[in-house]
Tab-separated table of C-alpha atoms in Angstrom:
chain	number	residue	atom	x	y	z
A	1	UNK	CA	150.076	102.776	-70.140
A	2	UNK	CA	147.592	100.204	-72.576
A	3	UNK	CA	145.557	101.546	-74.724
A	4	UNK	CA	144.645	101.038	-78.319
A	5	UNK	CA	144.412	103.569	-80.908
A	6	UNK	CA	142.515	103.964	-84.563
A	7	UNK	CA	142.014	107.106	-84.952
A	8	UNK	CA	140.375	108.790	-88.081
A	9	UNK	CA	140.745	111.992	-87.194
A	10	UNK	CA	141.176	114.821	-89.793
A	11	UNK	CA	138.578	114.867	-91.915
A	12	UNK	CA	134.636	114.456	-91.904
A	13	UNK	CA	133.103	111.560	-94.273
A	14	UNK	CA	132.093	114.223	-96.718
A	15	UNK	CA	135.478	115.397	-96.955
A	16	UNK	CA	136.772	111.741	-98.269
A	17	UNK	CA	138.184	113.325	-101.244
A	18	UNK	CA	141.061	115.145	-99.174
A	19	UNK	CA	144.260	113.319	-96.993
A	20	UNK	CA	143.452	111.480	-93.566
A	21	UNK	CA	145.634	111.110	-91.125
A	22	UNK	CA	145.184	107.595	-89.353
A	23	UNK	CA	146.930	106.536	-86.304
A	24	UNK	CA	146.751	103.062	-85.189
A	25	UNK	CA	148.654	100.143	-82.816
A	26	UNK	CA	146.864	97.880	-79.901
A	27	UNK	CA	148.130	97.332	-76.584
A	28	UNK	CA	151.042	99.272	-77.117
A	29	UNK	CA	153.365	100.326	-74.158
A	30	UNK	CA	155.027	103.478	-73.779
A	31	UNK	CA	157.843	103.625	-71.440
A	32	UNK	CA	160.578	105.846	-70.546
A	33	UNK	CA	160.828	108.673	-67.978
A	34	UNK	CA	159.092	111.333	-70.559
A	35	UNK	CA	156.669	109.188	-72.314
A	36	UNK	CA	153.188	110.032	-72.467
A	37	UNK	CA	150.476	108.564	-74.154
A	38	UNK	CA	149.541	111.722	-76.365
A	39	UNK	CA	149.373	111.384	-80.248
A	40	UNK	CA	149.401	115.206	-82.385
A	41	UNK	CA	152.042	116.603	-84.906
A	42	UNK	CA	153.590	118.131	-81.583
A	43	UNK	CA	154.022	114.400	-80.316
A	44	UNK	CA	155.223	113.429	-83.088
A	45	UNK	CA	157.971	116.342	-83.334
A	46	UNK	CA	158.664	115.609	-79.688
A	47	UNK	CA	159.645	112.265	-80.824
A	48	UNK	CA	157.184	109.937	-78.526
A	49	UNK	CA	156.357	107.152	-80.380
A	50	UNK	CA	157.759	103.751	-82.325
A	51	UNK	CA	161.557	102.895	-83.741
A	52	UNK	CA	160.898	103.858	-87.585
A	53	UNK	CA	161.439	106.583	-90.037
A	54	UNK	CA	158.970	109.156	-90.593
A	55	UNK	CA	159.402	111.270	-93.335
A	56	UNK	CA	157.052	114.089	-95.239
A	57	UNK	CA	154.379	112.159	-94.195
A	58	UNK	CA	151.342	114.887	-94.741
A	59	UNK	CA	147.993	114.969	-93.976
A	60	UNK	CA	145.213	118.008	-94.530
A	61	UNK	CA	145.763	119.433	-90.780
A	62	UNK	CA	149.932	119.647	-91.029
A	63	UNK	CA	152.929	117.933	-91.855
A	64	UNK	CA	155.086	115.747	-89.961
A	65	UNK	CA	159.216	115.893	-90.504
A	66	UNK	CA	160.306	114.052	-87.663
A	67	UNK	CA	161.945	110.913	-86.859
A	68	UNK	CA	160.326	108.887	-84.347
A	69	UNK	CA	162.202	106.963	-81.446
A	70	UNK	CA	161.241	106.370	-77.956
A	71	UNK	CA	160.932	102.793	-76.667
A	72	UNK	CA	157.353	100.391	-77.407
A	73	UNK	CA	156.561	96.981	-76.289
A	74	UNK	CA	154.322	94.857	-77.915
A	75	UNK	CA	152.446	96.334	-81.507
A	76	UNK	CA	154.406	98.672	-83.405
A	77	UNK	CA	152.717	101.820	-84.493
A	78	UNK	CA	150.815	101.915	-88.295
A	79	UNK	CA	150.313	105.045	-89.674
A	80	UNK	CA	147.636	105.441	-92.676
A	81	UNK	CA	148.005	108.945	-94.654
A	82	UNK	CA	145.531	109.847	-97.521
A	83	UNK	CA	142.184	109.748	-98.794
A	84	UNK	CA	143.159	106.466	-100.716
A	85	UNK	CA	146.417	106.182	-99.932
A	86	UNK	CA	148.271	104.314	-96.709
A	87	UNK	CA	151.317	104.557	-95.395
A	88	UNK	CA	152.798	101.817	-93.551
A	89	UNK	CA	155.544	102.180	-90.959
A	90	UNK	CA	157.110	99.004	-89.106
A	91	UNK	CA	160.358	98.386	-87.403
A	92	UNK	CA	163.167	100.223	-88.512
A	93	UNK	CA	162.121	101.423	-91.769
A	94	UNK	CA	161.228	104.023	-94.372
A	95	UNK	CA	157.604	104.949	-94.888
A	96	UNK	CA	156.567	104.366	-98.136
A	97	UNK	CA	152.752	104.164	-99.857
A	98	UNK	CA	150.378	102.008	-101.254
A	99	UNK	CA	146.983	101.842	-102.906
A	100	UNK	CA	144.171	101.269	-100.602
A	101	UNK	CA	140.312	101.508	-100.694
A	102	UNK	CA	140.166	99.676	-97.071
A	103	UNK	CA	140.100	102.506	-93.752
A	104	UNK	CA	140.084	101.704	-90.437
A	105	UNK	CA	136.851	102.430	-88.175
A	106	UNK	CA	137.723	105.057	-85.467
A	107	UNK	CA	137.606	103.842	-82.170
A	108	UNK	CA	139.938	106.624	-80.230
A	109	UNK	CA	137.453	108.853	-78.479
A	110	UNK	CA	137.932	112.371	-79.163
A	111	UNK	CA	135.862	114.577	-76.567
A	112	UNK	CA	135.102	111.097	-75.037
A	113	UNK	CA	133.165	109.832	-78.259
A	114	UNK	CA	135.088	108.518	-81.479
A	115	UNK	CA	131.711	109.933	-83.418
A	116	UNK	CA	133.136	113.185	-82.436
A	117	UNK	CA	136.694	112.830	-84.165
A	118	UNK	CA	135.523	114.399	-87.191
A	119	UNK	CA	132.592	116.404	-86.694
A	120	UNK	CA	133.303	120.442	-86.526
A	121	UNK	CA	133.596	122.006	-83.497
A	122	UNK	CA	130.047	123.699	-84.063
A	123	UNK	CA	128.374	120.864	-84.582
A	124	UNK	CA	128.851	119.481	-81.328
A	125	UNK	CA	126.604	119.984	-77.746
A	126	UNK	CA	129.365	119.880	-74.460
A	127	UNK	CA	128.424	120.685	-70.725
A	128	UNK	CA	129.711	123.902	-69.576
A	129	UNK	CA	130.508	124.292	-65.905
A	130	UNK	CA	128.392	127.825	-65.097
A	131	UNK	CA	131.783	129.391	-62.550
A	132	UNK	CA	133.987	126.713	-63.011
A	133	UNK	CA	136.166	128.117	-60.218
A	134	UNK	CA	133.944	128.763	-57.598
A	135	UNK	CA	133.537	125.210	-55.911
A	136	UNK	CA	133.873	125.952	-51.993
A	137	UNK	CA	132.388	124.057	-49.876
A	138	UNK	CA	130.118	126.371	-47.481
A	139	UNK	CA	130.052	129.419	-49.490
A	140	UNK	CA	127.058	131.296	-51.031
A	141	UNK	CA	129.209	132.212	-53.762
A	142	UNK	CA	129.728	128.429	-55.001
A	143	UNK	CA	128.352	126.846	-58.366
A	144	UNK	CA	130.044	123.823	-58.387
A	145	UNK	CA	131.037	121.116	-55.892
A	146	UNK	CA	134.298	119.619	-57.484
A	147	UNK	CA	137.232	121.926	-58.957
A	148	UNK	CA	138.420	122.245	-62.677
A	149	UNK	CA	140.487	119.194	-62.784
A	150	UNK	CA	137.931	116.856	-61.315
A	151	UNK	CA	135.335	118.580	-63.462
A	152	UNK	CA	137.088	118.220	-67.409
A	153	UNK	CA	137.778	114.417	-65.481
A	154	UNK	CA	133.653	114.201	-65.506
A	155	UNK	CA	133.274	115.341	-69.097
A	156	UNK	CA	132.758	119.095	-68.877
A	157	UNK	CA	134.283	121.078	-71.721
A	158	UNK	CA	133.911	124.640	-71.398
A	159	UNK	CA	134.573	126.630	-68.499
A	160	UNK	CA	133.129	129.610	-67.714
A	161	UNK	CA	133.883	132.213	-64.541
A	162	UNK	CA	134.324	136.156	-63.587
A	163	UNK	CA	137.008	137.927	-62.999
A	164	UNK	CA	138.243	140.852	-61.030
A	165	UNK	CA	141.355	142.755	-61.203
A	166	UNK	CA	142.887	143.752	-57.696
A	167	UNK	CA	146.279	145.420	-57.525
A	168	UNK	CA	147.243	144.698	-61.103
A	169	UNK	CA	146.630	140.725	-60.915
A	170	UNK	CA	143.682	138.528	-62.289
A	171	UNK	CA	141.781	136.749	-59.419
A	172	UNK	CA	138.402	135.019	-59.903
A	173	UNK	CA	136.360	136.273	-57.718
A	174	UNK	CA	132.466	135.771	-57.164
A	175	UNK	CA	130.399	138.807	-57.165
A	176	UNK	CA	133.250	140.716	-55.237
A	177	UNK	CA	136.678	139.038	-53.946
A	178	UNK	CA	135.423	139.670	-50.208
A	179	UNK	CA	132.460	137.229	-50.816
A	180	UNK	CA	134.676	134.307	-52.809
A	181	UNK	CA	138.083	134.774	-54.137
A	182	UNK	CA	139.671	130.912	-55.508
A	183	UNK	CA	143.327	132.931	-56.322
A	184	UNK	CA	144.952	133.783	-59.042
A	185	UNK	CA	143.543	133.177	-63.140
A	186	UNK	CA	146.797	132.140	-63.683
A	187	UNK	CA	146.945	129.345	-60.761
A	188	UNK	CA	143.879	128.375	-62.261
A	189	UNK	CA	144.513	128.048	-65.822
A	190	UNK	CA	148.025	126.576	-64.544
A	191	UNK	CA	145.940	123.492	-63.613
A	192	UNK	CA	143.443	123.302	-66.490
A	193	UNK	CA	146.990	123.496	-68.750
A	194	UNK	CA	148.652	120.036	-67.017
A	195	UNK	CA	144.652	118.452	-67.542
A	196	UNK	CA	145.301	119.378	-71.247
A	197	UNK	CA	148.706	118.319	-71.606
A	198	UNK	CA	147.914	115.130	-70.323
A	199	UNK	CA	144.968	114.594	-72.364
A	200	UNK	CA	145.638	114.932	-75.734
A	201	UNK	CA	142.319	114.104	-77.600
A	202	UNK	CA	140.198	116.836	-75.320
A	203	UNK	CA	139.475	120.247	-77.154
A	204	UNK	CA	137.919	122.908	-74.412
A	205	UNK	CA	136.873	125.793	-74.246
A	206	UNK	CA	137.289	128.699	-71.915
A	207	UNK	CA	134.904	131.912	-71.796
A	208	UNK	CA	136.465	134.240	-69.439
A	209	UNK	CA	134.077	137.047	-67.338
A	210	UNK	CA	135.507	140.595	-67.458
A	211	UNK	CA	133.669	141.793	-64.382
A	212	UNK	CA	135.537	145.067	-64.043
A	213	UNK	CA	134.829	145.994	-68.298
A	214	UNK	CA	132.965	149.197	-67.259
A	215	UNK	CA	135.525	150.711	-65.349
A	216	UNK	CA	137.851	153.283	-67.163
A	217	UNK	CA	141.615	154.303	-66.766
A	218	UNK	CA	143.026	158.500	-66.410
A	219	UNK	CA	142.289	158.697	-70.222
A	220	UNK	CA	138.708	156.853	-69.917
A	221	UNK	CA	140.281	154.033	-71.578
A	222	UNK	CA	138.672	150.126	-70.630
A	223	UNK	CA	140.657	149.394	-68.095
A	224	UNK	CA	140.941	145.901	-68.036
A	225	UNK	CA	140.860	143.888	-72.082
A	226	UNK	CA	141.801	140.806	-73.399
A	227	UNK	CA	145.497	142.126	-72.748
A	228	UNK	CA	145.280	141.939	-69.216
A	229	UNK	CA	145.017	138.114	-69.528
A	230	UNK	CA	148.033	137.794	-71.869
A	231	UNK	CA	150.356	137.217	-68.911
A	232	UNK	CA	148.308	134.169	-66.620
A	233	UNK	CA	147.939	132.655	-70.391
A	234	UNK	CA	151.127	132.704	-71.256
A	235	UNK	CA	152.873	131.602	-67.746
A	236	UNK	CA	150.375	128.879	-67.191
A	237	UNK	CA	151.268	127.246	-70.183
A	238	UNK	CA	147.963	127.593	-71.843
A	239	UNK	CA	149.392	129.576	-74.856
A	240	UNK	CA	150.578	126.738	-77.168
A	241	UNK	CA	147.533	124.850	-77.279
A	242	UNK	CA	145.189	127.556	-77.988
A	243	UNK	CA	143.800	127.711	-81.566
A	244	UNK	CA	143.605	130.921	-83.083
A	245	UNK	CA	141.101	131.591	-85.823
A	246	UNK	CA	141.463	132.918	-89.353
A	247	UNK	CA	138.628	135.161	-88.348
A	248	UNK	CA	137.337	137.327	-85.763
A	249	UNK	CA	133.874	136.168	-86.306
A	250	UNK	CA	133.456	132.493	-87.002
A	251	UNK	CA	130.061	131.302	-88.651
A	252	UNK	CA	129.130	127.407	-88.255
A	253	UNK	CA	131.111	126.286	-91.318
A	254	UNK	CA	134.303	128.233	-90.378
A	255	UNK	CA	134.741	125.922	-87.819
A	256	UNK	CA	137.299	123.167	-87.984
A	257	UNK	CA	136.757	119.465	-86.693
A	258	UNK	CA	137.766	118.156	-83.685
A	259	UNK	CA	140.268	115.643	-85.427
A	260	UNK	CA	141.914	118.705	-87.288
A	261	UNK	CA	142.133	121.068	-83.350
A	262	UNK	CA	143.935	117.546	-82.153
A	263	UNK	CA	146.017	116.758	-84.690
A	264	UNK	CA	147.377	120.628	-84.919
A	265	UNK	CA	147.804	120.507	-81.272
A	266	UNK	CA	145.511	123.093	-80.481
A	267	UNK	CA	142.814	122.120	-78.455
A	268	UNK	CA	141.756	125.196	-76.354
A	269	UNK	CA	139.425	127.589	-77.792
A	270	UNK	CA	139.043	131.449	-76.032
A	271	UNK	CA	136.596	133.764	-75.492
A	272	UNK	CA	136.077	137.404	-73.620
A	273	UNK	CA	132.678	138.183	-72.976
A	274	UNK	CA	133.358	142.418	-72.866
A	275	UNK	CA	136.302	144.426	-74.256
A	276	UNK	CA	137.857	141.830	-76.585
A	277	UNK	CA	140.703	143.397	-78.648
A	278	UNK	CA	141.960	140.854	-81.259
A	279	UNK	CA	144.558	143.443	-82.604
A	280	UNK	CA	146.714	142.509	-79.327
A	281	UNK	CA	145.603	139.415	-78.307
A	282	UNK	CA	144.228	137.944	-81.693
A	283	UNK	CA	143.352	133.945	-80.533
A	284	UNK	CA	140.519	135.541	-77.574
A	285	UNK	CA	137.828	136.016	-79.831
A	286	UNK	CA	134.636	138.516	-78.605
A	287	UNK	CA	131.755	136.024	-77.314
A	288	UNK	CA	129.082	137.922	-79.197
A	289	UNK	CA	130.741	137.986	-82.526
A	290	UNK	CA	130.399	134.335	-82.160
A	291	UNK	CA	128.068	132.766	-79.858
A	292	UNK	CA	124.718	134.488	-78.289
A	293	UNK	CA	123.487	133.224	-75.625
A	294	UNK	CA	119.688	132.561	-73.788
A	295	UNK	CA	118.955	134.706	-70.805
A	296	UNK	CA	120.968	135.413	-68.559
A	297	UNK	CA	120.904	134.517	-64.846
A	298	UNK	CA	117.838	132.807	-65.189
A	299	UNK	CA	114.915	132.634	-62.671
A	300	UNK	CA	112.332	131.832	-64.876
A	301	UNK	CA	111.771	127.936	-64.561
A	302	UNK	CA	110.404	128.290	-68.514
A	303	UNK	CA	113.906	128.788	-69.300
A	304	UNK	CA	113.219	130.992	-72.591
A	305	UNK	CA	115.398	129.279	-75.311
A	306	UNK	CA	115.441	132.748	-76.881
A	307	UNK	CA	118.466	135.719	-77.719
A	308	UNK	CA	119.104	136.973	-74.390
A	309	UNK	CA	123.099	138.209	-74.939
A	310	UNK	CA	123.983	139.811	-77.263
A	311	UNK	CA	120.759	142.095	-77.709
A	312	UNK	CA	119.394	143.034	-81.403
A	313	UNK	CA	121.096	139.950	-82.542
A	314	UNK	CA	119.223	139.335	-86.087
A	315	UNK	CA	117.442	135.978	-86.556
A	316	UNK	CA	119.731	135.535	-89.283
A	317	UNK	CA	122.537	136.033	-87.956
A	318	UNK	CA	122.288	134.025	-84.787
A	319	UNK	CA	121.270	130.937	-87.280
A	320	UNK	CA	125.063	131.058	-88.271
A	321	UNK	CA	126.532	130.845	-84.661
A	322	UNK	CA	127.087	128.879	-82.099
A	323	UNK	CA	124.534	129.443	-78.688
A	324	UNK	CA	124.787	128.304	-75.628
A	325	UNK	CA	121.643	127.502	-72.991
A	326	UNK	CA	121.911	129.468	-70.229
A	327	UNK	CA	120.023	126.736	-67.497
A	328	UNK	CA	121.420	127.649	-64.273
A	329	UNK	CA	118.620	128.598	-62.123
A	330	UNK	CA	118.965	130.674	-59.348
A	331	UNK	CA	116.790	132.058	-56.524
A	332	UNK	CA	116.874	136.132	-55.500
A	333	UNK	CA	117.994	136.755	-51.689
A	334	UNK	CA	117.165	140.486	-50.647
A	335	UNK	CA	119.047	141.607	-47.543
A	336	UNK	CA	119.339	145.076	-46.277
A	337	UNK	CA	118.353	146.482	-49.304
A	338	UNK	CA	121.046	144.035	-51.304
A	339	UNK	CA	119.423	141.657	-53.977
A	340	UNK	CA	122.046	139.222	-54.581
A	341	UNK	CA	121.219	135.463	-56.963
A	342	UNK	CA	121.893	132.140	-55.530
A	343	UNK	CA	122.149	129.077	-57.077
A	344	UNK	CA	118.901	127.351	-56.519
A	345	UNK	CA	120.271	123.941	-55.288
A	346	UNK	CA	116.799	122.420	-54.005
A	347	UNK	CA	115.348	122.116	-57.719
A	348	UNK	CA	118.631	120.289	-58.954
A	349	UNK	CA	117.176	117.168	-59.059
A	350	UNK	CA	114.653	118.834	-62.097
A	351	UNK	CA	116.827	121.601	-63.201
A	352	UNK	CA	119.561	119.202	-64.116
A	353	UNK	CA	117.204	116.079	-65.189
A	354	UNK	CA	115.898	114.800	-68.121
A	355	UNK	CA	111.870	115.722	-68.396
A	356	UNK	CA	109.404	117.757	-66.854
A	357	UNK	CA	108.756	121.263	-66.710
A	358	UNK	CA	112.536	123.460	-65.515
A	359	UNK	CA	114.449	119.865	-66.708
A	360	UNK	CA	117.755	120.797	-68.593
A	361	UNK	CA	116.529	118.047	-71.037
A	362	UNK	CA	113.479	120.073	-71.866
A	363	UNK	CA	115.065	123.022	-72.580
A	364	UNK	CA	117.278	121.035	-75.266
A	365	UNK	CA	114.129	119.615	-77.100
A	366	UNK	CA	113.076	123.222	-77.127
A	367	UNK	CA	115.878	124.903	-78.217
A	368	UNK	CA	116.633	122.375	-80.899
A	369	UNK	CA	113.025	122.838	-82.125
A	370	UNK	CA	112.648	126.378	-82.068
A	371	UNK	CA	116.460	126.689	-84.060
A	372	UNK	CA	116.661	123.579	-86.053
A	373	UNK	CA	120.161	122.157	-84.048
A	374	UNK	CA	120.777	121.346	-80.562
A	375	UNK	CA	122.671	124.291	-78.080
A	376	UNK	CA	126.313	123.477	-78.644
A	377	UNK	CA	126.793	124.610	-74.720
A	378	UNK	CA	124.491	123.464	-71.877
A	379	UNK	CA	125.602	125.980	-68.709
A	380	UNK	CA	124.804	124.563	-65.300
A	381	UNK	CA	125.327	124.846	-61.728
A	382	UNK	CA	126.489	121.976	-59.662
A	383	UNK	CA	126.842	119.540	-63.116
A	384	UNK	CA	127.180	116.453	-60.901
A	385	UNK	CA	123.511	116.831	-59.109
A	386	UNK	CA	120.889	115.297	-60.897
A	387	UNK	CA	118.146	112.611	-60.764
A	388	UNK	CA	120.831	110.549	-61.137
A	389	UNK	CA	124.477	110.813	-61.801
A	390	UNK	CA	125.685	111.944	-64.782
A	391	UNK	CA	122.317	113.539	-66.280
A	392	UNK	CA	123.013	116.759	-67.215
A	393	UNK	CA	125.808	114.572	-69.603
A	394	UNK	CA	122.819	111.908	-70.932
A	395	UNK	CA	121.376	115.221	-72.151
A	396	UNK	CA	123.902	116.129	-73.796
A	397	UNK	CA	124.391	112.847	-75.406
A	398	UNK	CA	120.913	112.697	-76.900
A	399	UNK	CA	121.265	116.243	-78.202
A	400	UNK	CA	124.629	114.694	-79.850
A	401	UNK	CA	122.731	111.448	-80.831
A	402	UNK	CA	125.225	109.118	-79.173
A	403	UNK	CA	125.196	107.111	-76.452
A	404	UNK	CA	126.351	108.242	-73.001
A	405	UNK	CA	128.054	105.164	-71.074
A	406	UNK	CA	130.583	107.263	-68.612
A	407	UNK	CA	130.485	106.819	-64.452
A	408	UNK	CA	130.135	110.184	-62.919
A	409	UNK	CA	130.685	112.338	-61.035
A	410	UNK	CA	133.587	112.985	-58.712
A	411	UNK	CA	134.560	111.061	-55.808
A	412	UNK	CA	130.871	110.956	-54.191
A	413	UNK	CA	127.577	112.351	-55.291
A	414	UNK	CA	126.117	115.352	-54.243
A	415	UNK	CA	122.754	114.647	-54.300
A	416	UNK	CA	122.557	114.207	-50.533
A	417	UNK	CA	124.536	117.431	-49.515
A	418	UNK	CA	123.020	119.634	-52.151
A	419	UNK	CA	119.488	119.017	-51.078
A	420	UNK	CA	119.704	120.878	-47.441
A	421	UNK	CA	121.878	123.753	-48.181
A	422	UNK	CA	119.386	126.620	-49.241
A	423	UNK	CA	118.628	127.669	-45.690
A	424	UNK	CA	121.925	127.008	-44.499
A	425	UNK	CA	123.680	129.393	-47.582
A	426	UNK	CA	120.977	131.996	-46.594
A	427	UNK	CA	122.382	132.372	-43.536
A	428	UNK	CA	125.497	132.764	-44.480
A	429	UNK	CA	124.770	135.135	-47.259
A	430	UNK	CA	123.198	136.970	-44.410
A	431	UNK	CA	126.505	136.991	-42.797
A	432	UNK	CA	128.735	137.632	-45.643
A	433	UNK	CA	126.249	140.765	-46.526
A	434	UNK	CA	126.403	141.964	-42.574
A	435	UNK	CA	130.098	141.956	-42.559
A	436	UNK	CA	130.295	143.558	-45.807
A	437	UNK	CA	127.859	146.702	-44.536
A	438	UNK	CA	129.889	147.134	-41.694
């Protein structure tokens, strides 16, 4: 595979003072059964890249001890450690250093913009998929057309869905498992685990819904906590690239950069919206010690840009963590005496644009005003319907101040599909709530 890597990853500009750890080579060739174009201290243990020596070679984020090997055409790979120091390697020797003012400019992308390589994690707006796993076609229970893999492809990166427990195992489920059940959490996180393997300079995130958090065991215990997801975690895979915290509750600043999550291998970031329990399962964090959120389930076109979750959050307070914009809109259905919410795909077009009153992009401006920094999460429904393709993603560009030059979305657009299907998912919410009552 060709590519070309600088990458300037560990540390922000301020932050000159302290080790960097560049990578760098062009049009180099990695071949061999096992190779993969991935570049983190776990790569480099694994052995991956380049014929030289590497040895103590330390930057702020870790320390490699490894010698490389693995088979290259073309460039040989340069690697630049230190604030003002570099650190050559070439051919078939010993790394040594060197005196340097000179840096490279970073042109690796790392959430699919090099500006992003060494800004925190909390200073950065991403697109979350509102029910990541609940993309069927012809089913009221649907918020998104394309599934997880296709979806991180387009640019999201943080997924969000509910989950139910049935029988002792994990499934996501919409609203209840009869309506939409996608399988397993594990099956699911199985294939958001190869995505990140496979794309090493991607940190997401992944808030998981604990539908069932009010129920109670024999001994009125939760019965379902972060532990019940310690087993689909650890058999998708997931575990090892999952960053844990050195706190519970993160401010702004506690956050590290995106360069340093890469370059430690751990680019996944967790969250449990109810009955967190960091004693057993210490790298979930609670939601709400950490991010608040707008309203919920919104079907106010306004779109409120105030603290909807958690509630009696201080002003204060929420100025020190992250938020996310809750800007899925959704239309009430009442059948039979059942009030269930829809996605309200007719509006896309404006609920996912750019301007205008209900416009995603509005709700940005607003938010940004009325807190002094942009959301760092933009939820949506159906992320790949817009005025045009891609626009929920140009919004968050502009909150980000960069510029957003990606093709999206999926294989086809939705914008022709999505605009009919109202009527037709009323009917077969109608059904759906029919067969439930009987």
């Amino acid at each position: 595979m060709l590519f070309h890597l600088v990458w300037l990853g560990a540390l922000a500009a301020a932050q000159s003072s302290q080790p960097i750890l560049t990578l760098s080579g062009s049009n180099r060739r990695l071949t061999g059964a096992d190779a993969t174009p991935t570049l983190s201290l776990s790569d480099f243990e694994a052995s991956t890249f380049g014929t030289g020596t590497m040895s103590d070679l330390s930057a702020r984020t870790g320390t490699v001890n490894a010698t490389a090997s693995g088979t290259t055409s073309e460039n040989p790979l340069t690697l630049l450690v230190g604030g003002t120091r570099t650190t050559a390697v070439s051919g078939n020797v010993t790394a040594s250093t060197t005196t340097t003012t000179a840096r490279p400019s970073n042109t690796q992308p790392c959430n699919n913009y090099p500006e992003f390589c060494t800004r925190r994690y909390s200073n950065i707006t991403e697109v979350c998929a509102h029910n990541s796993p609940f993309a069927r076609k012809n089913n009221a229970g649907s918020n998104q057309q394309y599934g997880v893999t296709q979806q991180l492809n387009d640019g999201i990166r943080m997924l969000q869905g509910q989950t139910h427990l049935v029988n002792g195992t994990l499934y996501y489920c919409h609203t209840s498992c009869e309506l939409l059940n996608v399988g397993t959490v594990e099956g699911y996180l199985t294939e958001v685990t190869e995505w990140v393997r496979s794309h090493p300079f991607d940190v997401i995130t992944i808030i998981f819904g604990n539908f069932d958090y009010e129920q109670k065991d024999a001994n009125g215990n939760p019965l379902v906590t972060s532990k019940n997801f310690l087993e689909p975690i650890e058999n998708s895979g997931l575990k090892q690239f999952i960053y844990q915290p050195p706190k519970t509750a993160m401010t702004l600043e506690d956050w590290p950069t995106l360069g340093e999550l890469i370059v430690k291998g751990k680019r996944v970031i967790t969250f449990i919206d109810y009955n967190y329990d960091t004693n057993a399962v210490p790298y979930m964090l609670w939601e709400f010690y950490n991010m608040w959120e707008t309203p919920y389930s919104p079907t106010d076109v306004n779109f409120p840009c105030t603290v909807g979750r958690p509630e009696g959050l201080s002003q204060n307070k929420s100025r020190s963590m992250l938020y996310m914009a809750n800007h899925n809109l959704n239309v009430e259905v009442s059948i039979a005496g059942t009030s269930l919410l829809i996605p309200n795909t007719v509006d896309l077009n404006v609920t996912n644009g750019l301007n205008g009153t209900g416009s995603l992009g509005l709700m940005a401006e607003r938010c940004t005003a009325d807190w002094g920094r942009p959301p760092n999460f933009l939820l949506v429904d159906y992320y790949n319907a817009g005025p045009f393709n891609g626009s929920v993603f140009e919004v968050a560009a502009r909150a980000n101040n960069v510029t957003y030059n990606r093709e999206c979305c999926g294989a086809e657009s939705v914008a022709t599909v999505l605009v009919r299907p109202l009527g037709v998912w009323l009917g077969m919410v109608v059904a759906v709530v029919v067969g439930l009552m009987l």
